[in-house]
Short mmCIF file of C-alpha atoms in Angstrom, two decimals:
data_model
loop_
_atom_site.label_atom_id
_atom_site.label_comp_id
_atom_site.label_asym_id
_atom_site.label_seq_id
_atom_site.Cartn_x
_atom_site.Cartn_y
_atom_site.Cartn_z
CA MET A 407 85.61 158.03 165.00
CA THR A 408 86.38 159.39 161.56
CA ARG A 409 85.58 157.43 158.49
CA ASN A 410 88.66 156.77 156.32
CA LYS A 411 86.95 155.57 153.24
CA THR A 412 84.42 157.28 150.98
CA ARG A 413 80.96 155.83 151.37
CA VAL A 414 79.24 155.33 147.99
CA LEU A 415 75.58 154.92 147.18
CA VAL A 416 74.82 153.03 143.87
CA PRO A 417 71.19 153.09 142.79
CA VAL A 418 70.31 150.18 140.55
CA LEU A 419 67.17 150.76 138.47
CA GLY A 420 64.73 148.08 137.23
CA ASP A 421 66.27 147.91 133.73
CA GLN A 422 69.79 147.66 135.12
CA LEU A 423 69.74 144.03 136.49
CA THR A 424 73.25 143.30 135.25
CA ILE A 425 75.96 142.03 137.57
CA GLY A 426 78.67 143.96 135.64
CA LEU A 427 76.70 147.19 135.43
CA ALA A 428 79.06 150.16 134.92
CA SER A 429 78.20 151.81 138.30
CA LEU A 430 78.88 148.55 140.15
CA ALA A 431 82.12 148.06 138.28
CA ALA A 432 83.24 151.49 139.37
CA ALA A 433 82.43 150.84 143.13
CA ASP A 434 84.01 148.86 145.98
CA PRO A 435 81.65 146.38 147.68
CA ALA A 436 83.34 147.13 151.00
CA THR A 437 82.27 150.83 151.00
CA THR A 438 79.16 150.76 148.86
CA ILE A 439 75.42 150.58 149.54
CA VAL A 440 73.44 149.31 146.57
CA LEU A 441 69.92 150.85 146.53
CA MET A 442 67.10 149.08 144.69
CA MET A 443 63.57 150.52 144.66
CA GLU A 444 60.09 149.37 143.74
CA VAL A 445 58.26 152.73 143.37
CA ALA A 446 54.73 153.68 142.55
CA ASP A 447 55.81 156.36 139.97
CA GLU A 448 57.35 153.76 137.78
CA THR A 449 54.36 151.48 137.80
CA THR A 450 51.72 154.05 137.11
CA TYR A 451 53.05 156.69 134.75
CA VAL A 452 51.31 154.43 132.30
CA ARG A 453 49.10 151.46 133.26
CA HIS A 454 51.57 148.83 132.72
CA HIS A 455 50.45 145.27 132.11
CA LYS A 456 50.17 143.43 135.36
CA LYS A 457 52.51 140.73 134.09
CA LYS A 458 55.17 143.37 133.20
CA ILE A 459 55.12 144.82 136.71
CA ALA A 460 55.26 141.33 138.28
CA PHE A 461 58.19 140.27 136.03
CA LEU A 462 60.22 143.32 136.94
CA PHE A 463 59.57 143.15 140.67
CA ALA A 464 60.34 139.49 140.77
CA ALA A 465 63.57 139.94 138.73
CA MET A 466 64.64 142.84 140.89
CA ARG A 467 64.13 140.88 144.12
CA HIS A 468 66.11 137.92 142.75
CA HIS A 469 68.86 140.31 141.50
CA ALA A 470 69.20 141.77 144.92
CA ILE A 471 69.79 138.29 146.30
CA ALA A 472 72.42 137.65 143.55
CA LEU A 473 74.22 140.88 144.46
CA ARG A 474 74.25 140.00 148.16
CA ASP A 475 75.64 136.61 147.33
CA LEU A 476 78.52 138.40 145.63
CA GLY A 477 79.30 140.43 148.67
CA TRP A 478 77.37 143.69 148.04
CA THR A 479 75.34 145.44 150.76
CA VAL A 480 71.85 145.99 149.20
CA ASP A 481 69.28 148.30 150.65
CA TYR A 482 66.03 147.05 149.03
CA VAL A 483 62.83 149.08 149.20
CA ALA A 484 59.83 146.97 148.53
CA PHE A 485 56.60 148.45 147.01
CA ASP A 486 54.59 147.85 150.19
CA ASP A 487 57.21 149.29 152.52
CA ALA A 488 55.26 151.65 154.74
CA GLU A 489 57.88 154.40 154.34
CA ASN A 490 58.19 154.03 150.57
CA SER A 491 57.90 157.51 149.04
CA GLY A 492 56.82 156.27 145.66
CA SER A 493 59.56 157.91 143.55
CA PHE A 494 63.19 157.42 142.63
CA THR A 495 64.15 160.83 143.91
CA GLY A 496 62.21 160.31 147.12
CA GLU A 497 63.95 157.03 147.78
CA ILE A 498 67.35 158.64 147.07
CA ALA A 499 66.58 161.24 149.62
CA ARG A 500 65.71 158.64 152.22
CA ALA A 501 68.76 156.62 151.40
CA VAL A 502 71.04 159.58 151.68
CA SER A 503 69.47 160.29 155.18
CA ARG A 504 69.99 156.63 156.20
CA HIS A 505 73.53 156.09 154.82
CA ALA A 506 75.10 159.58 154.62
CA PRO A 507 76.99 158.71 151.39
CA ASP A 508 79.86 160.92 150.25
CA ARG A 509 79.08 160.19 146.57
CA ILE A 510 76.43 158.67 144.32
CA ILE A 511 77.49 156.55 141.33
CA VAL A 512 74.70 155.67 138.89
CA THR A 513 74.55 154.25 135.38
CA GLU A 514 72.82 156.61 132.91
CA ALA A 515 69.09 156.26 132.63
CA GLY A 516 67.39 154.76 129.53
CA GLU A 517 64.65 157.34 129.25
CA TRP A 518 64.48 161.14 129.16
CA ARG A 519 62.03 161.18 132.05
CA VAL A 520 64.40 159.32 134.37
CA ARG A 521 67.49 161.24 133.06
CA ALA A 522 65.96 164.47 134.33
CA MET A 523 65.72 162.87 137.80
CA LEU A 524 69.32 161.78 137.71
CA ASP A 525 70.49 165.18 136.59
CA SER A 526 68.77 166.87 139.58
CA TRP A 527 70.32 164.77 142.26
CA GLU A 528 73.63 166.54 142.69
CA THR A 529 71.87 169.86 143.26
CA LEU A 530 69.11 168.37 145.53
CA PHE A 531 71.37 166.43 147.74
CA GLY A 532 74.57 168.46 147.77
CA ILE A 533 76.89 165.51 147.10
CA PRO A 534 78.72 164.59 143.89
CA VAL A 535 76.77 162.42 141.46
CA ASP A 536 78.72 160.41 138.83
CA ILE A 537 76.52 159.38 135.93
CA LEU A 538 78.33 156.68 133.96
CA ARG A 539 77.81 155.56 130.33
CA ASP A 540 75.77 152.45 129.89
CA ASP A 541 78.26 150.23 128.32
CA ARG A 542 75.80 147.41 127.66
CA PHE A 543 75.17 149.17 124.35
CA LEU A 544 77.64 149.22 121.47
CA ALA A 545 77.05 152.79 120.52
CA SER A 546 77.27 155.60 123.08
CA HIS A 547 75.21 158.70 122.50
CA ALA A 548 78.39 160.44 121.15
CA ASP A 549 79.04 157.48 118.82
CA PHE A 550 75.56 157.60 117.28
CA GLU A 551 75.79 161.46 116.95
CA ALA A 552 79.17 161.16 115.22
CA TRP A 553 77.78 158.56 112.75
CA ALA A 554 74.63 160.51 112.19
CA SER A 555 76.24 163.93 111.70
CA THR A 556 78.10 162.73 108.61
CA ARG A 557 74.98 161.56 106.76
CA LYS A 558 72.44 163.50 104.75
CA GLN A 559 69.76 160.87 105.47
CA LEU A 560 69.71 158.36 108.33
CA THR A 561 69.21 154.78 107.33
CA MET A 562 69.31 151.87 109.69
CA GLU A 563 70.94 149.55 107.22
CA TYR A 564 74.08 151.67 106.98
CA PHE A 565 74.24 151.96 110.82
CA TYR A 566 73.90 148.24 111.03
CA ARG A 567 76.82 147.72 108.71
CA ALA A 568 78.94 150.00 110.78
CA MET A 569 78.06 147.91 113.93
CA ARG A 570 78.97 144.69 112.07
CA GLN A 571 82.26 146.14 111.10
CA ARG A 572 82.88 147.31 114.71
CA THR A 573 82.11 143.94 116.19
CA GLY A 574 83.33 141.69 113.49
CA LEU A 575 80.12 139.70 113.70
CA LEU A 576 79.61 137.68 110.49
CA MET A 577 82.54 139.36 108.87
CA ASP A 578 85.25 137.47 106.94
CA SER A 579 89.06 137.96 107.12
CA GLN A 580 88.96 140.63 104.38
CA GLY A 581 86.45 142.73 106.32
CA LYS A 582 83.58 141.74 104.05
CA PRO A 583 80.23 140.34 105.12
CA VAL A 584 80.19 136.52 105.07
CA GLY A 585 78.13 135.22 102.19
CA GLY A 586 78.81 138.32 100.11
CA GLN A 587 75.94 140.45 101.34
CA TRP A 588 74.91 142.30 104.44
CA ASN A 589 71.17 141.55 104.60
CA TYR A 590 69.20 138.36 103.98
CA ASP A 591 65.79 139.83 104.70
CA GLN A 592 64.42 138.67 101.36
CA ASP A 593 64.90 135.06 102.58
CA ASN A 594 62.92 135.71 105.81
CA ARG A 595 59.45 136.22 104.67
CA LYS A 596 57.85 132.71 104.52
CA PRO A 597 54.37 132.03 105.91
CA ALA A 598 54.09 129.18 108.37
CA LYS A 599 51.43 126.54 109.18
CA ALA A 600 50.40 125.24 112.51
CA ASP A 601 52.80 122.46 113.51
CA LEU A 602 52.80 120.21 116.59
CA LEU A 603 56.63 120.18 116.30
CA MET A 604 56.91 123.94 116.57
CA PRO A 605 59.37 124.92 119.24
CA ARG A 606 58.03 126.23 122.63
CA PRO A 607 59.91 128.46 124.99
CA LEU A 608 60.83 127.04 128.45
CA SER A 609 58.29 127.65 131.18
CA PHE A 610 59.42 128.48 134.73
CA ALA A 611 57.26 127.64 137.68
CA PRO A 612 56.87 130.59 140.16
CA ASP A 613 58.93 130.31 143.34
CA ALA A 614 58.08 131.81 146.69
CA ILE A 615 59.37 135.25 145.71
CA VAL A 616 57.33 135.23 142.52
CA ARG A 617 54.21 134.08 144.28
CA ASP A 618 54.59 136.99 146.77
CA VAL A 619 54.96 139.42 143.94
CA LEU A 620 51.99 138.06 142.03
CA ALA A 621 49.88 138.42 145.18
CA LEU A 622 51.00 142.05 145.55
CA VAL A 623 50.30 142.91 141.84
CA ALA A 624 46.89 141.27 141.95
CA ASP A 625 45.99 143.36 145.01
CA ARG A 626 47.50 146.69 144.09
CA PHE A 627 47.23 146.81 140.32
CA ALA A 628 43.82 145.13 139.72
CA ASP A 629 42.77 147.90 137.29
CA HIS A 630 45.75 147.52 135.05
CA PRO A 631 45.48 145.65 131.68
CA GLY A 632 46.26 142.07 131.17
CA SER A 633 46.31 138.80 133.04
CA LEU A 634 48.77 137.51 135.57
CA GLU A 635 48.24 133.85 134.66
CA PRO A 636 49.98 131.98 133.48
CA PHE A 637 53.15 133.47 134.85
CA ASP A 638 56.13 131.45 133.56
CA PHE A 639 58.90 134.09 132.98
CA ALA A 640 62.46 133.46 133.91
CA VAL A 641 63.27 135.92 136.78
CA THR A 642 66.91 135.10 137.31
CA ARG A 643 70.03 135.36 135.08
CA ASP A 644 70.55 131.64 135.26
CA ASP A 645 67.03 130.85 134.05
CA ALA A 646 67.21 133.58 131.38
CA LEU A 647 70.43 131.87 130.17
CA ARG A 648 68.56 128.58 130.04
CA GLN A 649 65.84 130.25 127.85
CA GLN A 650 68.59 131.70 125.64
CA LYS A 651 70.20 128.26 125.18
CA HIS A 652 66.81 126.68 124.38
CA PHE A 653 66.21 129.33 121.69
CA LEU A 654 69.60 128.86 120.17
CA GLU A 655 69.25 125.13 120.01
CA HIS A 656 65.58 124.71 119.04
CA ALA A 657 64.26 127.87 117.36
CA LEU A 658 67.08 129.86 115.85
CA PRO A 659 67.78 127.48 112.95
CA ARG A 660 64.35 128.35 111.52
CA PHE A 661 63.87 131.78 113.01
CA GLY A 662 64.89 133.64 109.93
CA ASP A 663 62.62 131.84 107.51
CA TYR A 664 59.45 132.37 109.59
CA GLN A 665 60.17 135.60 111.52
CA ASP A 666 57.39 137.44 109.62
CA ALA A 667 54.82 134.53 109.89
CA MET A 668 51.65 134.66 112.01
CA VAL A 669 49.63 131.67 113.06
CA THR A 670 46.39 131.64 115.19
CA GLY A 671 47.02 130.65 118.76
CA GLU A 672 50.75 130.53 118.32
CA PRO A 673 52.28 133.62 119.93
CA TRP A 674 55.88 132.25 120.01
CA LEU A 675 56.57 130.59 116.67
CA TRP A 676 60.36 130.58 116.23
CA HIS A 677 61.01 133.85 118.01
CA SER A 678 63.47 134.01 120.81
CA ILE A 679 61.26 135.50 123.60
CA LEU A 680 64.46 137.02 125.07
CA SER A 681 63.76 140.77 124.66
CA PRO A 682 62.36 141.15 128.22
CA TYR A 683 65.54 139.62 129.65
CA ILE A 684 67.83 141.68 127.36
CA ASN A 685 66.10 144.94 128.01
CA CYS A 686 66.04 144.66 131.83
CA GLY A 687 69.71 143.59 131.82
CA LEU A 688 69.57 139.85 132.73
CA LEU A 689 71.08 138.97 129.35
CA ASP A 690 74.00 140.40 127.48
CA PRO A 691 72.84 141.33 123.96
CA ILE A 692 76.35 141.47 122.43
CA ALA A 693 77.39 138.16 123.97
CA LEU A 694 74.16 136.68 122.57
CA CYS A 695 74.97 137.91 119.12
CA HIS A 696 78.54 136.37 119.34
CA GLU A 697 76.88 133.09 120.39
CA VAL A 698 74.54 133.28 117.35
CA ALA A 699 77.49 133.94 115.01
CA ALA A 700 79.44 131.05 116.62
CA ARG A 701 76.63 128.64 115.85
CA TYR A 702 76.47 129.84 112.30
CA GLU A 703 80.26 129.23 112.03
CA ALA A 704 79.83 125.74 113.42
CA GLY A 705 77.23 124.92 110.81
CA GLN A 706 74.34 124.73 113.26
CA VAL A 707 72.38 127.77 111.95
CA PRO A 708 71.76 129.01 108.34
CA LEU A 709 73.18 132.39 107.51
CA ASN A 710 69.85 134.11 106.94
CA CYS A 711 68.73 133.02 110.40
CA ALA A 712 71.91 134.22 112.13
CA GLU A 713 72.06 137.47 110.22
CA GLY A 714 68.36 138.21 110.68
CA TYR A 715 68.68 137.83 114.47
CA ILE A 716 71.85 139.70 114.84
CA ARG A 717 70.44 142.57 112.73
CA GLN A 718 67.50 142.91 115.21
CA ILE A 719 69.91 143.47 118.09
CA ILE A 720 72.87 145.48 116.81
CA GLY A 721 70.86 146.93 113.99
CA TRP A 722 67.33 147.86 115.03
CA ARG A 723 67.76 147.81 118.87
CA GLU A 724 70.88 150.02 118.89
CA TYR A 725 69.44 152.26 116.10
CA MET A 726 66.17 152.90 118.02
CA ARG A 727 68.11 153.94 121.06
CA GLY A 728 70.28 156.33 118.93
CA ILE A 729 67.28 157.96 117.37
CA TYR A 730 65.42 158.26 120.62
CA TRP A 731 68.24 160.21 122.35
CA ARG A 732 69.24 162.22 119.25
CA GLU A 733 65.68 163.50 118.57
CA GLY A 734 64.92 164.60 122.08
CA PRO A 735 62.03 164.40 124.52
CA ASP A 736 59.62 166.23 122.16
CA TYR A 737 59.85 163.41 119.55
CA VAL A 738 56.76 161.98 121.31
CA ASP A 739 54.64 164.96 120.17
CA ARG A 740 55.20 164.49 116.38
CA ASN A 741 52.11 163.82 114.31
CA PHE A 742 53.04 164.15 110.58
CA LEU A 743 49.74 162.75 109.33
CA ASP A 744 47.62 164.79 111.77
CA HIS A 745 45.90 161.73 113.21
CA HIS A 746 43.63 162.26 116.28
CA ARG A 747 41.16 159.36 116.45
CA ASN A 748 40.95 157.49 119.80
CA LEU A 749 42.18 153.90 119.90
CA PRO A 750 39.16 151.57 120.19
CA GLY A 751 38.50 150.32 123.65
CA TRP A 752 38.89 146.74 122.53
CA TYR A 753 42.60 147.24 122.32
CA TRP A 754 42.32 146.58 126.06
CA THR A 755 40.00 143.63 125.73
CA GLY A 756 40.63 141.87 122.41
CA GLU A 757 36.88 141.71 121.94
CA THR A 758 36.54 142.38 118.20
CA ASP A 759 35.30 140.35 115.23
CA LEU A 760 38.44 141.10 113.32
CA HIS A 761 40.16 137.79 113.92
CA CYS A 762 43.72 138.97 113.28
CA LEU A 763 43.31 141.75 115.96
CA ALA A 764 41.45 139.51 118.39
CA ASP A 765 44.20 136.85 118.26
CA THR A 766 47.07 139.43 118.52
CA ILE A 767 45.51 141.56 121.22
CA GLY A 768 44.24 138.52 123.08
CA GLY A 769 47.76 137.03 123.14
CA THR A 770 49.23 140.36 124.19
CA LEU A 771 46.81 140.57 127.21
CA ARG A 772 47.61 137.00 128.18
CA HIS A 773 51.37 137.07 127.73
CA ALA A 774 52.44 140.70 127.67
CA TYR A 775 54.07 139.81 124.43
CA ALA A 776 53.51 139.76 120.59
CA HIS A 777 56.17 139.32 118.02
CA HIS A 778 57.28 142.21 115.77
CA ILE A 779 55.10 141.53 112.74
CA GLN A 780 51.98 141.24 114.86
CA ARG A 781 52.91 144.59 116.46
CA LEU A 782 53.77 146.30 113.14
CA MET A 783 51.26 144.82 110.65
CA ILE A 784 48.25 143.95 112.79
CA THR A 785 47.80 146.32 115.77
CA GLY A 786 50.03 149.10 114.31
CA ASN A 787 48.77 148.84 110.78
CA PHE A 788 45.12 149.00 111.93
CA ALA A 789 45.84 151.98 114.16
CA LEU A 790 47.56 153.81 111.36
CA LEU A 791 44.78 153.02 108.82
CA ILE A 792 42.03 154.33 111.13
CA GLY A 793 44.03 157.52 111.94
CA ALA A 794 44.57 156.76 115.61
CA ASP A 795 46.38 159.45 117.65
CA PRO A 796 50.08 158.29 117.51
CA ARG A 797 50.70 159.27 121.11
CA GLN A 798 47.81 157.08 122.27
CA VAL A 799 49.27 154.21 120.20
CA HIS A 800 52.69 154.80 121.78
CA LEU A 801 51.19 154.75 125.30
CA TRP A 802 49.34 151.48 124.51
CA TYR A 803 52.49 149.70 123.35
CA LEU A 804 54.43 151.06 126.41
CA GLU A 805 51.67 149.69 128.63
CA VAL A 806 51.16 146.23 127.39
CA TYR A 807 54.55 144.66 126.47
CA THR A 808 57.07 143.37 129.00
CA ASP A 809 59.95 144.43 126.85
CA ALA A 810 58.70 147.90 126.27
CA TYR A 811 60.87 150.84 127.54
CA GLU A 812 60.39 154.23 126.01
CA TRP A 813 63.87 154.38 124.41
CA VAL A 814 63.15 151.37 122.23
CA GLU A 815 59.38 151.41 121.98
CA LEU A 816 58.72 155.02 121.14
CA PRO A 817 60.80 155.19 117.89
CA ASN A 818 59.44 151.87 116.82
CA THR A 819 55.85 152.96 117.43
CA LEU A 820 55.79 156.62 116.62
CA GLY A 821 58.33 156.43 113.73
CA MET A 822 58.24 153.00 112.19
CA SER A 823 54.66 151.91 112.95
CA GLN A 824 52.74 155.19 112.83
CA PHE A 825 54.88 157.34 110.47
CA ALA A 826 54.37 160.22 112.78
CA ASP A 827 57.89 161.54 112.30
CA GLY A 828 57.23 161.95 108.62
CA GLY A 829 59.82 159.43 107.40
CA LEU A 830 62.76 160.12 109.66
CA LEU A 831 62.88 156.49 110.76
CA GLY A 832 60.84 154.58 108.05
CA SER A 833 61.12 155.40 104.39
CA LYS A 834 57.30 154.68 103.91
CA PRO A 835 54.26 154.10 106.00
CA TYR A 836 53.86 150.43 106.93
CA VAL A 837 50.32 149.96 105.85
CA SER A 838 48.67 147.05 104.03
CA SER A 839 45.33 145.74 102.97
CA GLY A 840 44.05 142.36 104.04
CA ALA A 841 46.12 140.77 101.23
CA TYR A 842 49.43 140.92 103.20
CA ILE A 843 47.77 139.57 106.31
CA ASN A 844 46.23 136.67 104.34
CA ARG A 845 49.65 135.96 102.71
CA MET A 846 51.68 135.90 105.94
CA SER A 847 49.06 134.24 108.24
CA ASP A 848 46.18 131.88 108.67
CA TYR A 849 44.05 134.61 110.28
CA CYS A 850 41.76 135.29 107.37
CA GLY A 851 40.45 131.72 107.06
CA SER A 852 38.89 131.95 110.60
CA CYS A 853 37.56 135.50 110.21
CA ARG A 854 33.97 136.55 109.71
CA TYR A 855 35.09 139.04 107.04
CA ASP A 856 36.05 138.10 103.57
CA VAL A 857 39.60 139.17 102.70
CA LYS A 858 38.86 139.08 98.98
CA GLN A 859 36.16 141.78 99.25
CA ARG A 860 36.69 145.51 99.39
CA THR A 861 33.06 146.63 99.77
CA GLY A 862 29.86 145.13 101.08
CA PRO A 863 28.81 143.86 104.58
CA ASP A 864 31.35 141.01 104.67
CA ALA A 865 34.27 142.92 103.23
CA CYS A 866 37.53 142.88 105.22
CA PRO A 867 37.90 146.46 106.74
CA PHE A 868 41.53 146.48 106.17
CA ASN A 869 40.90 146.67 102.38
CA SER A 870 38.74 149.82 102.30
CA LEU A 871 40.79 151.38 105.08
CA TYR A 872 44.00 150.95 103.17
CA TRP A 873 42.76 152.73 100.08
CA ASP A 874 41.01 155.38 102.10
CA PHE A 875 44.30 155.96 103.89
CA LEU A 876 46.13 156.51 100.68
CA ALA A 877 43.37 158.79 99.39
CA ARG A 878 43.31 160.87 102.55
CA HIS A 879 47.05 161.44 102.61
CA GLU A 880 47.76 161.75 98.87
CA ASP A 881 49.12 165.24 99.28
CA LYS A 882 51.81 164.04 101.77
CA LEU A 883 52.59 160.61 100.41
CA ALA A 884 51.99 160.44 96.61
CA ARG A 885 55.58 161.79 95.89
CA ASN A 886 57.18 159.09 98.03
CA PRO A 887 58.87 156.78 95.48
CA ARG A 888 58.09 153.69 97.62
CA MET A 889 54.35 154.57 97.44
CA ALA A 890 54.27 155.11 93.63
CA MET A 891 52.87 151.75 92.75
CA PRO A 892 49.85 151.74 95.00
CA TYR A 893 49.03 155.32 93.96
CA ARG A 894 49.19 154.35 90.34
CA THR A 895 46.72 151.46 91.10
CA TRP A 896 44.41 153.83 92.91
CA ALA A 897 44.50 156.32 90.05
CA LYS A 898 43.50 153.55 87.55
CA THR A 899 40.62 152.36 89.72
CA ASP A 900 37.18 153.20 88.34
CA PRO A 901 35.90 156.42 90.02
CA ALA A 902 32.68 154.81 91.01
CA GLU A 903 34.54 151.97 92.69
CA ARG A 904 36.81 154.51 94.47
CA GLU A 905 33.70 156.20 95.83
CA ARG A 906 32.31 152.92 97.03
CA ILE A 907 35.56 151.99 98.78
CA ARG A 908 35.81 155.37 100.51
CA ASP A 909 32.08 155.16 101.56
CA GLN A 910 32.82 151.67 103.03
CA ALA A 911 35.74 153.09 104.95
CA ALA A 912 33.77 156.10 106.16
CA THR A 913 30.97 153.80 107.44
CA PHE A 914 33.42 151.66 109.37
CA LEU A 915 35.19 154.60 110.88
CA ALA A 916 31.88 156.15 111.89
CA SER A 917 30.97 152.96 113.66
CA LEU A 918 34.21 153.09 115.63
CA ASP A 919 33.48 156.68 116.64
CA ALA A 920 29.88 156.00 117.42
CA SER A 921 30.68 153.16 119.77
CA GLY A 922 32.18 155.53 122.32
CA ASP A 923 34.45 152.68 123.14
CA ALA A 924 37.73 154.50 123.49
CA GLY A 925 40.54 153.31 125.72
CA TYR A 926 41.88 156.80 126.58
#
């Protein structure tokens, strides 16, 4: 009997958990096999946080059920399937053998590593492979290239404005930004105090599927960093939408004011905790932005809060993706400051007497989450000040955060946090002494070090490391206009004091090196 209709195989990857995914929209459920795969290669190319693996496996298994409920035929390969080949390409080969498809339709990959796999499938399997644009992003690769090619210098702010104009988000009837300005970041830098009325994200009890996944991860990934408990992620679209609504109602109205604040023992503050759900596809980022704008227009959210949140999504998130794909797979090898020190091993344990780092890393290991200022100005700042190898820093961030995928994490880490691209992404290195941490957090009041001292046995290491960093890299950074003020201050510092500061930093760095406590 001859088949009359073309049989299609649609692979759905772990960050493509979207019902309206482009490849599904292009296929007919009656003639399509959806392939979903839990494969070893994707869990071990870095040592992903246990909770990150558990979240994605649980969300994938629930997504398969949602697709079946909508009439799709789903071929699901579980991690512990005895025949599991361990790779995307290996599982495509087995699925081609099982289902004899006439065509493969797939949504483009988010990372260079996976894109190379997709590009090889047509040749390997001898059938047409349609790779469709991921329309969950505003800007296609061609869109970003067209924007970037007209500019002498790339600046996120101007890309963000173009995205505002494209979407109409927070724009008035004359095509101007509401409120008369594009960016309210100057209003979003308030420190916060511990508050019993601080909003908390919703917590979701593990169901039977999640419990099975947690047992699997505990057994098979025992040597990976982080804790599995407590596990309270949303793992379905419905629950992710509940978390989204909770944020919009309870945290967004003060998000902007306190988005840069840090408080001991408070990992969430007024942040949305939605990035894991956005980046794996359970939530629609553009729909979320429209909901934020609608709440501003209804008078429920201040403009600085709405604008600050929308900028993170259609500004930074889209811009990071554009930079990642424009710069190419060798972006990861850049090291403008020639940094090669190993990350301290306590980045994997949180066991340090630097309270800000202990709190941030400890929270990261518990929750597979830290908010953006903890990432940038605590763990990233310290790594940059000690001269850590930027590739090691990148791998650590990729490992430990549930929302970390290379397309968004690499430019944020290598470019913005570690300045390894020499200023392509950020106009200056994001470094600070202990004064910034003291101003934006309560960390210093609980630390054994004195944030007011630059030298001596009790001096905060961030202070001497900051000035030593500037001195080490004066040849590369002194002409940067955004670094002019600290270099003028350093030049005016008494030479004997400069020597004491640099000796203090050298002693601290030597103690790091002598410990032999390196994570990689």
